[in-house]
Short mmCIF file of C-alpha atoms in Angstrom, two decimals:
data_model
loop_
_atom_site.label_atom_id
_atom_site.label_comp_id
_atom_site.label_asym_id
_atom_site.label_seq_id
_atom_site.Cartn_x
_atom_site.Cartn_y
_atom_site.Cartn_z
CA MET A 28 24.64 142.94 -31.18
CA TYR A 29 23.88 145.33 -29.06
CA VAL A 30 19.69 145.39 -28.63
CA CYS A 31 19.90 148.12 -25.99
CA SER A 32 22.57 151.19 -26.37
CA CYS A 33 21.78 153.52 -23.65
CA PHE A 34 23.09 150.99 -21.62
CA GLY A 35 24.96 148.31 -23.78
CA VAL A 36 22.90 144.99 -23.33
CA THR A 37 23.38 142.28 -26.16
CA GLU A 38 21.89 140.65 -27.05
CA LYS A 39 23.57 137.46 -25.75
CA GLN A 40 22.84 139.12 -22.17
CA VAL A 41 19.21 139.04 -22.77
CA LYS A 42 19.07 135.54 -24.16
CA GLU A 43 21.41 134.33 -20.85
CA HIS A 44 18.33 136.57 -18.58
CA ALA A 45 15.01 134.66 -20.67
CA ASP A 46 17.37 131.09 -19.43
CA ALA A 47 17.78 132.27 -16.24
CA GLY A 48 13.91 132.62 -16.31
CA ALA A 49 13.22 136.05 -17.46
CA CYS A 50 9.48 136.13 -19.79
CA THR A 51 8.97 139.42 -20.07
CA PRO A 52 11.03 142.16 -20.39
CA ARG A 53 10.13 144.04 -17.90
CA GLN A 54 12.02 141.11 -16.54
CA ILE A 55 14.90 141.70 -18.63
CA ALA A 56 14.94 145.52 -17.18
CA SER A 57 14.74 144.29 -13.44
CA ALA A 58 18.09 141.94 -15.02
CA CYS A 59 20.30 144.86 -17.22
CA LYS A 60 18.68 148.70 -17.47
CA ALA A 61 18.33 147.31 -20.97
CA GLY A 62 14.18 148.78 -21.78
CA THR A 63 14.62 151.50 -18.80
CA ASP A 64 15.91 154.35 -20.66
CA CYS A 65 14.79 155.44 -24.06
CA GLY A 66 12.63 152.85 -24.97
CA SER A 67 13.82 152.08 -28.52
CA CYS A 68 14.71 148.13 -27.26
CA VAL A 69 11.99 147.24 -26.78
CA ARG A 70 9.95 145.50 -29.54
CA ARG A 71 13.64 143.90 -30.15
CA ILE A 72 13.39 142.46 -26.63
CA GLN A 73 9.89 141.78 -26.59
CA ALA A 74 10.76 139.59 -30.51
CA ILE A 75 13.91 137.54 -28.55
CA LEU A 76 11.95 136.48 -26.00
CA GLY A 77 9.40 135.84 -27.95
CA ARG A 78 5.85 134.13 -26.82
CA GLY A 79 7.35 130.58 -26.80
CA ASN A 80 7.64 127.96 -23.90
CA CYS A 81 8.63 129.47 -21.16
CA PRO A 82 8.02 127.31 -17.35
CA ARG A 83 6.76 130.86 -15.04
CA ARG A 84 4.97 132.63 -17.98
CA GLU A 85 1.59 131.24 -16.37
CA LEU A 86 2.66 132.83 -13.25
CA VAL A 87 3.14 136.43 -15.28
CA ASP A 88 -0.83 135.87 -16.99
CA GLN A 89 -2.44 135.49 -13.78
CA GLY A 90 0.53 138.45 -12.58
CA LYS A 91 2.14 136.93 -9.79
CA PRO A 92 5.77 137.38 -9.95
CA ALA A 93 7.57 134.68 -12.52
CA LEU A 94 10.38 134.63 -9.92
CA THR A 95 11.31 134.60 -5.93
CA ALA A 96 12.96 137.39 -4.75
CA ALA A 97 16.08 134.64 -4.28
CA GLU A 98 16.00 133.14 -7.56
CA ALA A 99 16.03 136.67 -8.87
CA VAL A 100 18.74 137.50 -6.38
CA VAL A 101 20.38 134.79 -7.94
CA ALA A 102 19.86 134.54 -12.23
CA VAL A 103 21.88 138.24 -11.90
CA ASP A 104 24.95 136.58 -10.01
CA ALA A 105 24.93 134.77 -13.20
CA VAL A 106 24.22 136.44 -15.51
CA GLU A 107 27.24 139.07 -13.41
CA LEU A 108 29.65 135.97 -13.06
CA ARG A 109 29.84 135.12 -17.02
CA GLU A 110 30.47 138.87 -17.81
CA ALA A 111 32.98 139.22 -15.22
CA ALA A 112 34.35 135.96 -16.74
#
């Protein structure tokens, strides 16, 4: 099911980015652009992410980056490889 119609991002893709370490809608947006156009999908993204246990949430709450630049690149590459397969 599509979460973001503007960029064709599915719920599965959002979950994959979350599994790769994205804990916030902003991090999901950085990974796949979902939520950056009309914004109507942001609440759905928030619902998918929930307020569950995110190992990096403490860093996010402190205003620190949850992913290092290298981790972010690896996470995006991993999702792109899965999508290409």
